[in-house]
mmCIF file of C-alpha atoms and ligand atoms in Angstrom:
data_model
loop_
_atom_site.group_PDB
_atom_site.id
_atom_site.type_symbol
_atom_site.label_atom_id
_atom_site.label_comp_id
_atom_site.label_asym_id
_atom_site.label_seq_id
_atom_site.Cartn_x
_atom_site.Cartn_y
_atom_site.Cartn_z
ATOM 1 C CA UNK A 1 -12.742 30.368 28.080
ATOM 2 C CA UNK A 2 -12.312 33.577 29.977
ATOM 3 C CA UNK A 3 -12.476 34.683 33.603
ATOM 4 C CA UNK A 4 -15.484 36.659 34.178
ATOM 5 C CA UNK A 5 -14.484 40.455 34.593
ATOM 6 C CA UNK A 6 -16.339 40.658 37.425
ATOM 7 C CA UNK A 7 -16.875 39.420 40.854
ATOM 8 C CA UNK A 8 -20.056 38.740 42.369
ATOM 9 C CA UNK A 9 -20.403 40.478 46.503
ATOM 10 C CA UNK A 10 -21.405 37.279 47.497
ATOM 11 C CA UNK A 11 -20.575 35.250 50.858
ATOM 12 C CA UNK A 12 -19.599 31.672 49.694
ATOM 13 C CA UNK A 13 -18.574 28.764 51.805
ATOM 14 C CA UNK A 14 -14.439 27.782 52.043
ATOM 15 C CA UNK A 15 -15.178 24.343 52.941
ATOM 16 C CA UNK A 16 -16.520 21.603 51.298
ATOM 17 C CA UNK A 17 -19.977 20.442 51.698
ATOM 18 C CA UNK A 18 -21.361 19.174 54.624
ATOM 19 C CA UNK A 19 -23.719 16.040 52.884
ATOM 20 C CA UNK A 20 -21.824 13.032 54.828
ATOM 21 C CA UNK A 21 -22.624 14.269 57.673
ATOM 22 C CA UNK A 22 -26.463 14.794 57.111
ATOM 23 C CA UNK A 23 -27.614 13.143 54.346
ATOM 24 C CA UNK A 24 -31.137 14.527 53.113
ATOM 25 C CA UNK A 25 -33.801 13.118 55.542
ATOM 26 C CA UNK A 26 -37.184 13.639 54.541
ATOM 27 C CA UNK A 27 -39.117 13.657 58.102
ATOM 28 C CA UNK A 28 -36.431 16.154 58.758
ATOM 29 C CA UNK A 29 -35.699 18.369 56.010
ATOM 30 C CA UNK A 30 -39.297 18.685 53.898
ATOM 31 C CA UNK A 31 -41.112 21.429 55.821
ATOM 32 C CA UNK A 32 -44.332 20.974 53.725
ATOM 33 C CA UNK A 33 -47.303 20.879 55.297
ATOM 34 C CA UNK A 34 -50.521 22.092 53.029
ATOM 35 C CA UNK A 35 -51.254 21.985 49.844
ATOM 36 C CA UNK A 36 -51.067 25.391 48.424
ATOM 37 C CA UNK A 37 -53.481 27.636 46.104
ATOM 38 C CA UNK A 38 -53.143 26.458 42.997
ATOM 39 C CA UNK A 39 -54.843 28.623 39.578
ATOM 40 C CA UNK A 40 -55.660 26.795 36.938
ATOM 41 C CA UNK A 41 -55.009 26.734 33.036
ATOM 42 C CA UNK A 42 -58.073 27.989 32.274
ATOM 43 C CA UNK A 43 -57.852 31.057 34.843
ATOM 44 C CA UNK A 44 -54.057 31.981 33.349
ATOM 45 C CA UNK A 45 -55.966 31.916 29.674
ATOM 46 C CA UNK A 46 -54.655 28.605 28.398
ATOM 47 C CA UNK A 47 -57.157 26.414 29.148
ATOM 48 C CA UNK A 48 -56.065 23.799 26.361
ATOM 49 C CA UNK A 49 -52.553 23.644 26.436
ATOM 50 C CA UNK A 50 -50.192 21.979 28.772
ATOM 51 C CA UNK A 51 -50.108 18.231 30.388
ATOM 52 C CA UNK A 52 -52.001 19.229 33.710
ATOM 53 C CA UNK A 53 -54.613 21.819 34.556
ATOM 54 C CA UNK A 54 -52.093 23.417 37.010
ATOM 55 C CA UNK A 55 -50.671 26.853 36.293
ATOM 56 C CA UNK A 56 -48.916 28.329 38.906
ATOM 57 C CA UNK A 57 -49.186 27.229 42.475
ATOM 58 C CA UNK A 58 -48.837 29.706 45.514
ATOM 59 C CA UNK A 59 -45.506 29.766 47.373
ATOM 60 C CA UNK A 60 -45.367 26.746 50.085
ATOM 61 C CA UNK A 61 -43.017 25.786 52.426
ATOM 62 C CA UNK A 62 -40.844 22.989 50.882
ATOM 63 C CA UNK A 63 -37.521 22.718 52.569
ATOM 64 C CA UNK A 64 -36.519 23.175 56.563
ATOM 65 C CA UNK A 65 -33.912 26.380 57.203
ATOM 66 C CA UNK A 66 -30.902 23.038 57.555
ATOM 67 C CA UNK A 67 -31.497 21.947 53.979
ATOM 68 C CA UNK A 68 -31.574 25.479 52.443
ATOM 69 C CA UNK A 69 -28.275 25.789 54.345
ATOM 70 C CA UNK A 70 -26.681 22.116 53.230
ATOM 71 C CA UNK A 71 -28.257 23.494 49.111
ATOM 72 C CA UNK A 72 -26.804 26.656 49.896
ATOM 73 C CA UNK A 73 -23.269 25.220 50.865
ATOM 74 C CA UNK A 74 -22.914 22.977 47.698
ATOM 75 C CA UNK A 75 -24.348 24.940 45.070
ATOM 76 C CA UNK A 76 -21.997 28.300 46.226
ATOM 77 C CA UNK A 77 -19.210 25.694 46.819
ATOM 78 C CA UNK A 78 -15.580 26.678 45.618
ATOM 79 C CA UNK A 79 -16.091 23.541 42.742
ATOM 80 C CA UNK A 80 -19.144 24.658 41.282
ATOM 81 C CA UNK A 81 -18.246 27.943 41.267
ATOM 82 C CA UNK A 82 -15.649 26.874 38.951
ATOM 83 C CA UNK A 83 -17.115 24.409 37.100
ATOM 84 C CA UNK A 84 -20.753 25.059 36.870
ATOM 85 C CA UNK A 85 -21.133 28.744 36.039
ATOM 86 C CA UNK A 86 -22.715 30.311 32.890
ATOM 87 C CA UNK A 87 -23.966 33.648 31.515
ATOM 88 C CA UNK A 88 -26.142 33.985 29.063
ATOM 89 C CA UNK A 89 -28.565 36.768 27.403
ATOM 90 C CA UNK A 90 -31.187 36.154 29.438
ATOM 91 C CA UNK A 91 -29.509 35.789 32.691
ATOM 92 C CA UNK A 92 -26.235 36.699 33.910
ATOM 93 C CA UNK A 93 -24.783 33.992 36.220
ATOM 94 C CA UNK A 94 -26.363 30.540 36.480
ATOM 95 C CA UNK A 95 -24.838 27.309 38.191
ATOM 96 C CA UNK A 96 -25.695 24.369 36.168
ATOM 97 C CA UNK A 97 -24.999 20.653 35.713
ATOM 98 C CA UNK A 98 -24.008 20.509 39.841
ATOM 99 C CA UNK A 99 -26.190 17.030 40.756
ATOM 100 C CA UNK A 100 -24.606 14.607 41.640
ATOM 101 C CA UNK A 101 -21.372 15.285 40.920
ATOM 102 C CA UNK A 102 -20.924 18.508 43.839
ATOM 103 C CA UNK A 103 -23.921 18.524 45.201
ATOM 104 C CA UNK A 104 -25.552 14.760 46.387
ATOM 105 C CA UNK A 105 -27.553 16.595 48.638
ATOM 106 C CA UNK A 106 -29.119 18.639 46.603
ATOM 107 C CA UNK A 107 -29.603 15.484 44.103
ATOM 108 C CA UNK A 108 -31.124 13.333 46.719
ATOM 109 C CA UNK A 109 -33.729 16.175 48.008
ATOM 110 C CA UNK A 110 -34.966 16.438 44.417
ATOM 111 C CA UNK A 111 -35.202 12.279 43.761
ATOM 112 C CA UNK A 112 -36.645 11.768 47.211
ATOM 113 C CA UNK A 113 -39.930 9.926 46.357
ATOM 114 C CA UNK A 114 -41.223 12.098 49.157
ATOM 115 C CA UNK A 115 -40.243 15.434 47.223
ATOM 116 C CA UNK A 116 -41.600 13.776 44.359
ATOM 117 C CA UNK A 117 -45.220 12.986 45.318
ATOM 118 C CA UNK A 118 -45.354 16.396 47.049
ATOM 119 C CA UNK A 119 -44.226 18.469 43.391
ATOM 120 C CA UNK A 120 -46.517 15.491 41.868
ATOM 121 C CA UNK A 121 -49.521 16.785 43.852
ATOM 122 C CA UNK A 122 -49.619 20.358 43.530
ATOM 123 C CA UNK A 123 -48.789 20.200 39.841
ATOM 124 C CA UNK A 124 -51.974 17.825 39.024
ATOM 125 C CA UNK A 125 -49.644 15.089 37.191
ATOM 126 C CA UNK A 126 -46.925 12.576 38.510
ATOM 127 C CA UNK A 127 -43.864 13.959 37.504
ATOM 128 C CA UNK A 128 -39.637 13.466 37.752
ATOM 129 C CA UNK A 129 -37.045 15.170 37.113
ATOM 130 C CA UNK A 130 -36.068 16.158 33.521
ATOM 131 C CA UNK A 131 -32.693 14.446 33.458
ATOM 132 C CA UNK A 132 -29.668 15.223 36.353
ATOM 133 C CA UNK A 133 -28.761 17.971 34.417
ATOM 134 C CA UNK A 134 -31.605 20.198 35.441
ATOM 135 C CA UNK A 135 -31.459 19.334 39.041
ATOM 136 C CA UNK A 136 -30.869 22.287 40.934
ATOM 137 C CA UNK A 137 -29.724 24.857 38.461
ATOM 138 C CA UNK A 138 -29.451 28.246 40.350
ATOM 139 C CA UNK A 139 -30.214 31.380 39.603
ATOM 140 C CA UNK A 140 -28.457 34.107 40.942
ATOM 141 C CA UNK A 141 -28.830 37.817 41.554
ATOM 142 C CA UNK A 142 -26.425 40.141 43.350
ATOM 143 C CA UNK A 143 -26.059 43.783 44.212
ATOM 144 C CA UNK A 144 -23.614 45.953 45.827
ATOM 145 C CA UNK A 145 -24.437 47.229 49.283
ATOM 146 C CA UNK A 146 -24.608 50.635 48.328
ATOM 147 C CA UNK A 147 -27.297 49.122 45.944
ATOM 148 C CA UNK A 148 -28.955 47.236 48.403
ATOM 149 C CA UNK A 149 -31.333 49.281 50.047
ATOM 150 C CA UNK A 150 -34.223 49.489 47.168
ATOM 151 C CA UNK A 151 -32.676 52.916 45.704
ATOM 152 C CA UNK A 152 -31.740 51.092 42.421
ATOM 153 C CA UNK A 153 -33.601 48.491 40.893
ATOM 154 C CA UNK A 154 -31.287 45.051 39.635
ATOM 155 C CA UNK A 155 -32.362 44.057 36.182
ATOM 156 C CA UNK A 156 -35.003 41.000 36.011
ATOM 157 C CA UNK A 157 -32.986 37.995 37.025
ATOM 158 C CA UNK A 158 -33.694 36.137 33.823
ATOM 159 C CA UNK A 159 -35.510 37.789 31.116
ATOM 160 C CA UNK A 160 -39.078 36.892 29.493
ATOM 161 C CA UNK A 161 -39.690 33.088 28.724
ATOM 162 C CA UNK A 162 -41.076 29.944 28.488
ATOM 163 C CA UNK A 163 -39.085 27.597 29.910
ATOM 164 C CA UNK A 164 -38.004 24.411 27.991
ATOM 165 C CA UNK A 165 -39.351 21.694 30.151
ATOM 166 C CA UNK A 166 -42.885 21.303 31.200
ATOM 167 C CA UNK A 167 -42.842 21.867 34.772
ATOM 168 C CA UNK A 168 -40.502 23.563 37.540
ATOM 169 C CA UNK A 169 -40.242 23.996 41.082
ATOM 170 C CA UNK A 170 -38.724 27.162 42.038
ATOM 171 C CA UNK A 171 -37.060 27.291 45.539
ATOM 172 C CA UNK A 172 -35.872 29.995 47.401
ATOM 173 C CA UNK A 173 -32.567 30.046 48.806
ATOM 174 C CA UNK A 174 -31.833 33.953 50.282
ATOM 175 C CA UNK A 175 -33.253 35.458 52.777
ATOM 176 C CA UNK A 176 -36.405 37.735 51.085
ATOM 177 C CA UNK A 177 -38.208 38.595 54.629
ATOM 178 C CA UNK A 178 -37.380 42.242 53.668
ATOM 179 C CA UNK A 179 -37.622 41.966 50.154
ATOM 180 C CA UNK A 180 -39.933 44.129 47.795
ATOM 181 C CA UNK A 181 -40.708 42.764 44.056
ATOM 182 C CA UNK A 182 -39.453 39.349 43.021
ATOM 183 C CA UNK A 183 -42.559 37.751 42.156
ATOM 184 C CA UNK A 184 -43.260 35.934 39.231
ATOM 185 C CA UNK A 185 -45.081 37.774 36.224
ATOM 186 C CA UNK A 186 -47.171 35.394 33.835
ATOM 187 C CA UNK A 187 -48.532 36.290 30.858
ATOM 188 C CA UNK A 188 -52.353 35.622 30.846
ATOM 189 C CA UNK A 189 -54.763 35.756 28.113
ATOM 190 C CA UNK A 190 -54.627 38.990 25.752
ATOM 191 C CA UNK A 191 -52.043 40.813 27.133
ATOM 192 C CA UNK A 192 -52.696 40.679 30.584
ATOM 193 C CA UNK A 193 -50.099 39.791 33.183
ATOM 194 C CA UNK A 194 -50.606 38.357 36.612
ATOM 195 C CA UNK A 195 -48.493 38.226 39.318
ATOM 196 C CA UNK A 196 -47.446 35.559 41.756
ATOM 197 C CA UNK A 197 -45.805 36.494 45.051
ATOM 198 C CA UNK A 198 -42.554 35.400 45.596
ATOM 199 C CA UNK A 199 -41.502 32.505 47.595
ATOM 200 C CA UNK A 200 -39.567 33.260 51.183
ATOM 201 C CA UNK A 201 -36.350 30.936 52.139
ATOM 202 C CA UNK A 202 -37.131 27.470 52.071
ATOM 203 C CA UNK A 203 -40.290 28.127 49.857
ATOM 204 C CA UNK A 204 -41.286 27.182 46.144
ATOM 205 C CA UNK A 205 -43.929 27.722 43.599
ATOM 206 C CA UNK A 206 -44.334 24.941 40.793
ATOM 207 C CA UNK A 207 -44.719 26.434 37.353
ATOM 208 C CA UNK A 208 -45.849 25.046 33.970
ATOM 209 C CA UNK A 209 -43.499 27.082 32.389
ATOM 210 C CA UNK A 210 -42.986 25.478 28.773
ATOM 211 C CA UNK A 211 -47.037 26.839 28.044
ATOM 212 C CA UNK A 212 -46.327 30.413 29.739
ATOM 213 C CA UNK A 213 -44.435 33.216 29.135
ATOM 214 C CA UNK A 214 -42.890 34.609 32.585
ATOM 215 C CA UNK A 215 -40.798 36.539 34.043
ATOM 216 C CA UNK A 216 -38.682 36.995 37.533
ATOM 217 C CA UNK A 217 -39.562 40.495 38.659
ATOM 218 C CA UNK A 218 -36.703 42.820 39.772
ATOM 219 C CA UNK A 219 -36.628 42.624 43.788
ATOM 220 C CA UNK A 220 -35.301 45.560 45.844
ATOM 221 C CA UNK A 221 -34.246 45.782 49.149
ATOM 222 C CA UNK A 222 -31.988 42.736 49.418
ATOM 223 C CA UNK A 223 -28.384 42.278 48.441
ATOM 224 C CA UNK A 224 -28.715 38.440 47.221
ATOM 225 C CA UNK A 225 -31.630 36.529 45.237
ATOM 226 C CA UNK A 226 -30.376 33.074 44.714
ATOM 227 C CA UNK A 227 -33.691 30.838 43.462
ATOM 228 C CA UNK A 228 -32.671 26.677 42.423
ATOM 229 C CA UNK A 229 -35.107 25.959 39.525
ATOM 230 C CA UNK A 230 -35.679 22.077 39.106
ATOM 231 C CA UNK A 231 -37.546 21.154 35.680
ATOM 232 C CA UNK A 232 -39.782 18.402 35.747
ATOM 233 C CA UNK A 233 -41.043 15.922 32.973
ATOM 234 C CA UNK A 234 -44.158 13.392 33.336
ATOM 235 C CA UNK A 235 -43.295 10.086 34.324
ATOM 236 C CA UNK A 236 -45.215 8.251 32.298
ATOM 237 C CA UNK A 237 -43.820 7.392 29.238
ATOM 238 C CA UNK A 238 -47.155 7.363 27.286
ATOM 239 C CA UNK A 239 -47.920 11.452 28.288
ATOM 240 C CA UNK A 240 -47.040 14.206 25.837
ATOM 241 C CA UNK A 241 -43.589 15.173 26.662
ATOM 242 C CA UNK A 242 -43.265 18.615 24.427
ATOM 243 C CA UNK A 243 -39.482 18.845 26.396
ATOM 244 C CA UNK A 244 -36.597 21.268 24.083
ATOM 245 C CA UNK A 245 -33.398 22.434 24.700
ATOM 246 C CA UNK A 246 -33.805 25.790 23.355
ATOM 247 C CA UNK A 247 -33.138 27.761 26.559
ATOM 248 C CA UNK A 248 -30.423 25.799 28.014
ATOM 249 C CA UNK A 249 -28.218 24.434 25.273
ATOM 250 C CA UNK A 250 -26.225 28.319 25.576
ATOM 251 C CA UNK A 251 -25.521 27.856 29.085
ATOM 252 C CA UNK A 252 -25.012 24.212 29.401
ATOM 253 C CA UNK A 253 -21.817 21.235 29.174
ATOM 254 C CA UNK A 254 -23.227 20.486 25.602
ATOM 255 C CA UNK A 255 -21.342 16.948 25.917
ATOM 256 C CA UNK A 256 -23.343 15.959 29.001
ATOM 257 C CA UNK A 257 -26.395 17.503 28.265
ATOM 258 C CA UNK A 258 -26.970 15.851 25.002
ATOM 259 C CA UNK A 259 -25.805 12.543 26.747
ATOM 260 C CA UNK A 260 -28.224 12.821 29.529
ATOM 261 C CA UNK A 261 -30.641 13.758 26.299
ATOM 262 C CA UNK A 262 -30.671 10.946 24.208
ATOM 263 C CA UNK A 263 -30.654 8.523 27.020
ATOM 264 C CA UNK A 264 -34.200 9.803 28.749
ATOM 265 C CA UNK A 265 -35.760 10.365 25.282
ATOM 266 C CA UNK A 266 -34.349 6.848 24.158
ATOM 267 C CA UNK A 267 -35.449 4.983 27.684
ATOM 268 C CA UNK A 268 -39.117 6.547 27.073
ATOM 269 C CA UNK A 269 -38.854 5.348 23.234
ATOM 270 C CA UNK A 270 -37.610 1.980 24.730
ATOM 271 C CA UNK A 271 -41.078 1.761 26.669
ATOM 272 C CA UNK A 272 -43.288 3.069 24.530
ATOM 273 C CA UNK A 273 -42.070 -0.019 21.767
ATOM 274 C CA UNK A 274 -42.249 -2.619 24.792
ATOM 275 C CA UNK A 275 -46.040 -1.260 25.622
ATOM 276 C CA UNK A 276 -46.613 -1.067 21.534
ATOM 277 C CA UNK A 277 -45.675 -4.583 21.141
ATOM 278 C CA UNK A 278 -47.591 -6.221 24.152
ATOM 279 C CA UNK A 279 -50.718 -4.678 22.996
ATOM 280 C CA UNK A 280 -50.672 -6.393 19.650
ATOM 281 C CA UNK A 281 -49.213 -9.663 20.806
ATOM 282 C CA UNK A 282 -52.702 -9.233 22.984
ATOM 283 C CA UNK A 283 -54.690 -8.325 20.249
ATOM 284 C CA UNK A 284 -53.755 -11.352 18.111
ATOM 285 C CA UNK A 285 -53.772 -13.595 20.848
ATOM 286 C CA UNK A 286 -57.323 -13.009 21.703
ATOM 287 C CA UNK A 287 -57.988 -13.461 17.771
ATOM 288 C CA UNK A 288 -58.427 -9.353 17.098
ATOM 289 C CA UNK A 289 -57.846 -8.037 13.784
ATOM 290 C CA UNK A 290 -54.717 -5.609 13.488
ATOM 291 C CA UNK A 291 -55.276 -2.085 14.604
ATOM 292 C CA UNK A 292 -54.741 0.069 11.719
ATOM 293 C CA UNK A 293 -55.397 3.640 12.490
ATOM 294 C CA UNK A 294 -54.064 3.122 16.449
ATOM 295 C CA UNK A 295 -50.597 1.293 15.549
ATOM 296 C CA UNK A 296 -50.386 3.929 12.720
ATOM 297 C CA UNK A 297 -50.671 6.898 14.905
ATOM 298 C CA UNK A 298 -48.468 5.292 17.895
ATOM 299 C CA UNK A 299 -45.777 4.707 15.163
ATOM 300 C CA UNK A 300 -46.053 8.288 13.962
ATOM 301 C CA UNK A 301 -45.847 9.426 17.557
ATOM 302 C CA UNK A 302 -42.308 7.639 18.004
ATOM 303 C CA UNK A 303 -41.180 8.786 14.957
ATOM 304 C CA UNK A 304 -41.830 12.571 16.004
ATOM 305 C CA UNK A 305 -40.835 11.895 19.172
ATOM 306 C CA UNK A 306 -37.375 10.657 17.911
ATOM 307 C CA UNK A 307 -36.901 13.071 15.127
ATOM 308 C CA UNK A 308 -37.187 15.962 17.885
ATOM 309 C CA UNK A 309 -34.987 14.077 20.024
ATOM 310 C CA UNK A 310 -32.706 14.371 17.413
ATOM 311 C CA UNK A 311 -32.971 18.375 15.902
ATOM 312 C CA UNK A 312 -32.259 19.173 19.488
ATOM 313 C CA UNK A 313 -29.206 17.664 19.318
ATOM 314 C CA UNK A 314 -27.358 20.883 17.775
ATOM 315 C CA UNK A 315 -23.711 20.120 16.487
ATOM 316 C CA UNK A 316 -21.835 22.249 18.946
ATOM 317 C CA UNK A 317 -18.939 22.971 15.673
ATOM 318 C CA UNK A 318 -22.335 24.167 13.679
ATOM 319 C CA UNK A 319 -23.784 26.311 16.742
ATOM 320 C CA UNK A 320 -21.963 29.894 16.023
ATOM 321 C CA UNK A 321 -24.032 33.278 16.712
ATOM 322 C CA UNK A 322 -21.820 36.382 16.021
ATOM 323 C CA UNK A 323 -20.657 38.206 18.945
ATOM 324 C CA UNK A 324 -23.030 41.512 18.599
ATOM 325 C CA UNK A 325 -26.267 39.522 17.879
ATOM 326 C CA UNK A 326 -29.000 40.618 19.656
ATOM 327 C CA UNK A 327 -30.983 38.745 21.913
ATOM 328 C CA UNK A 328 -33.729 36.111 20.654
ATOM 329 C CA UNK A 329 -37.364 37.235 20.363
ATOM 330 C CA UNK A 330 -38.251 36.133 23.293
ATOM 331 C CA UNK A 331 -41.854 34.269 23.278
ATOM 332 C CA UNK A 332 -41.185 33.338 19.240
ATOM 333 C CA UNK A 333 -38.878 30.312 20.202
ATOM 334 C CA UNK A 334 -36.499 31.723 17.479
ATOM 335 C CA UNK A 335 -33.407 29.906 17.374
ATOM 336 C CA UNK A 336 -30.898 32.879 17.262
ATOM 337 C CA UNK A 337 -29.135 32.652 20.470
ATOM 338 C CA UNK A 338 -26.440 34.517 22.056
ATOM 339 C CA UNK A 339 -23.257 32.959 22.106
ATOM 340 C CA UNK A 340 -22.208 30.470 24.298
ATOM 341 C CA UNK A 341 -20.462 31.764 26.391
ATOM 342 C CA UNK A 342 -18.806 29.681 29.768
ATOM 343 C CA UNK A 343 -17.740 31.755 32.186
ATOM 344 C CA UNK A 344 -16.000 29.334 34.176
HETATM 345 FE FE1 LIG B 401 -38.628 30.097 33.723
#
């Protein structure tokens, strides 16, 4: 693994994070107030895909100017720096794989039940977080201060996508009160694109992302564009969960990734057998025949729901893309990805 041949103008915090001192507090560090404009499935053109009829919501005030600033000290924090930063083709420097571990504050703002029925409301479905591993991964985007003043546009901050997990919350943690561009592009219907403002300091838009193609537009006139993208699942076990790791297996610690993996997709499977097997205990109980088609179908369900849990499992000694290889297609889901590559 090789130093990056760059450095990023970026003011980070020398000291350690702050959390002990002010753990999160949600009467004092949730700023949300109203629910936001939501549009629908149906308005963005895919009216029959998806696990809510939520789109995109509106930007809303999420997080109090303290809490950006205790995020904003962890995640730019000497020890993720160093061992939580990727590149990949479709974005250039990510921190991943932070919560807990270097960041409890950022972990407990995004398990807060409070935070949770808020997300849960504006998306249209109850959900939680994917697994720890996709709490808080941050985006970022820097320029150089000659660069800074909207002369020369930064390329997107990560390329055309769907994202791999059905929902996300998008937070803003830079300043944007001067900044021009940055929303978020979506793909609507045939061809058309609509655009979402973006979200100031402290705000966040919740995105279906896995069912539309997006994109984070360039932004001028700012130096620094640091977003925190949380990806959500549904809690309950029994809703579709169409969840991949196409995106993130090249810029994730493949060894707790898969870990974290197997043991949501195995929990869920755990449930789904418990509910399976009260129903027909029930059913013969009460003196009901046996359920052919249902049990049928539920058992087919596990079984697909297992065998993907598996294929995404990708041998990391079998998971070699040339260096040279282009970028995927983005929008086909083709599995041609760039090479890993760990910058830290
Ligand atoms: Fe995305």
């Amino acid at each position: 693994m090789s130093k990056p041949s760059f450095t990023l103008p970026l003011q980070r915090p020398q000291t350690p994070a702050t959390y002990f001192k002010s753990p999160f507090n949600p009467s004092r560090h949730l700023a949300y107030h109203t629910m936001p404009a939501c549009h629908t499935m149906s308005e963005l053109g895919h009216e029959k895909r998806g696990i809510s009829p939520i789109g995109v919501s509106e930007p809303f005030e999420l997080f109090t100017p303290e809490a950006v600033r205790l995020m904003r000290n962890e995640v730019l924090a000497d020890e993720v720096w160093d061992n939580c930063r990727f590149a990949s083709s479709i974005a250039a420097c990510q921190l991943r794989g932070m919560a807990p571990k270097y960041a409890k504050f950022v972990y407990d703002a995004w398990t807060n039940p409070e935070t949770l029925r808020i997300v849960s409301s504006i998306a249209g479905v109850d959900l939680v977080p994917v697994m720890d591993y996709e709490i808080g991964h941050i985006n970022i985007s820097v320029k150089d201060k000659d660069d800074a003043d909207g002369k020369t546009q930064a390329a997107p901050v990560v390329g055309w996508h769907k994202d791999s997990y059905p929902f996300v919350c998008v937070l803003m943690l830079s300043d944007a009160t001067e900044m021009k561009g940055g929303e978020t592009a979506l793909r609507i219907g045939a061809g058309e694109i609509m655009k979402v403002r973006g979200p100031q300091m402290g705000s966040a838009v919740v995105l279906q992302g896995r069912y539309i193609d997006h994109i984070a537009l360039p932004s001028t006139n700012t130096r620094e564009r640091i977003t925190m993208v949380t990806s959500f699942r549904p809690r309950d076990p029994v809703v579709a969960d169409d969840s991949q790791l196409l995106t993130v297996r090249p810029v994730s610690d493949l060894n707790e990734m898969y870990n974290q993996w197997t043991d949501y997709r195995v929990e869920l499977v755990e449930e789904r057998c418990r509910r399976l097997v009260k129903t027909l205990r029930e059913r013969k109980h009460v003196g009901r025949d046996f359920d052919v088609t249902g049990v049928k179908g539920q058992l087919a369900e596990l079984i697909k729901f297992l065998q993907k849990t598996a294929d995404e499992i990708v041998d990391p000694a079998e998971y070699k893309v040339e260096d040279g290889d282009e970028e995927r297609e983005q929008g086909k889901e083709s599995t041609r990805m760039k090479k890993r590559a760990r910058l830290a």
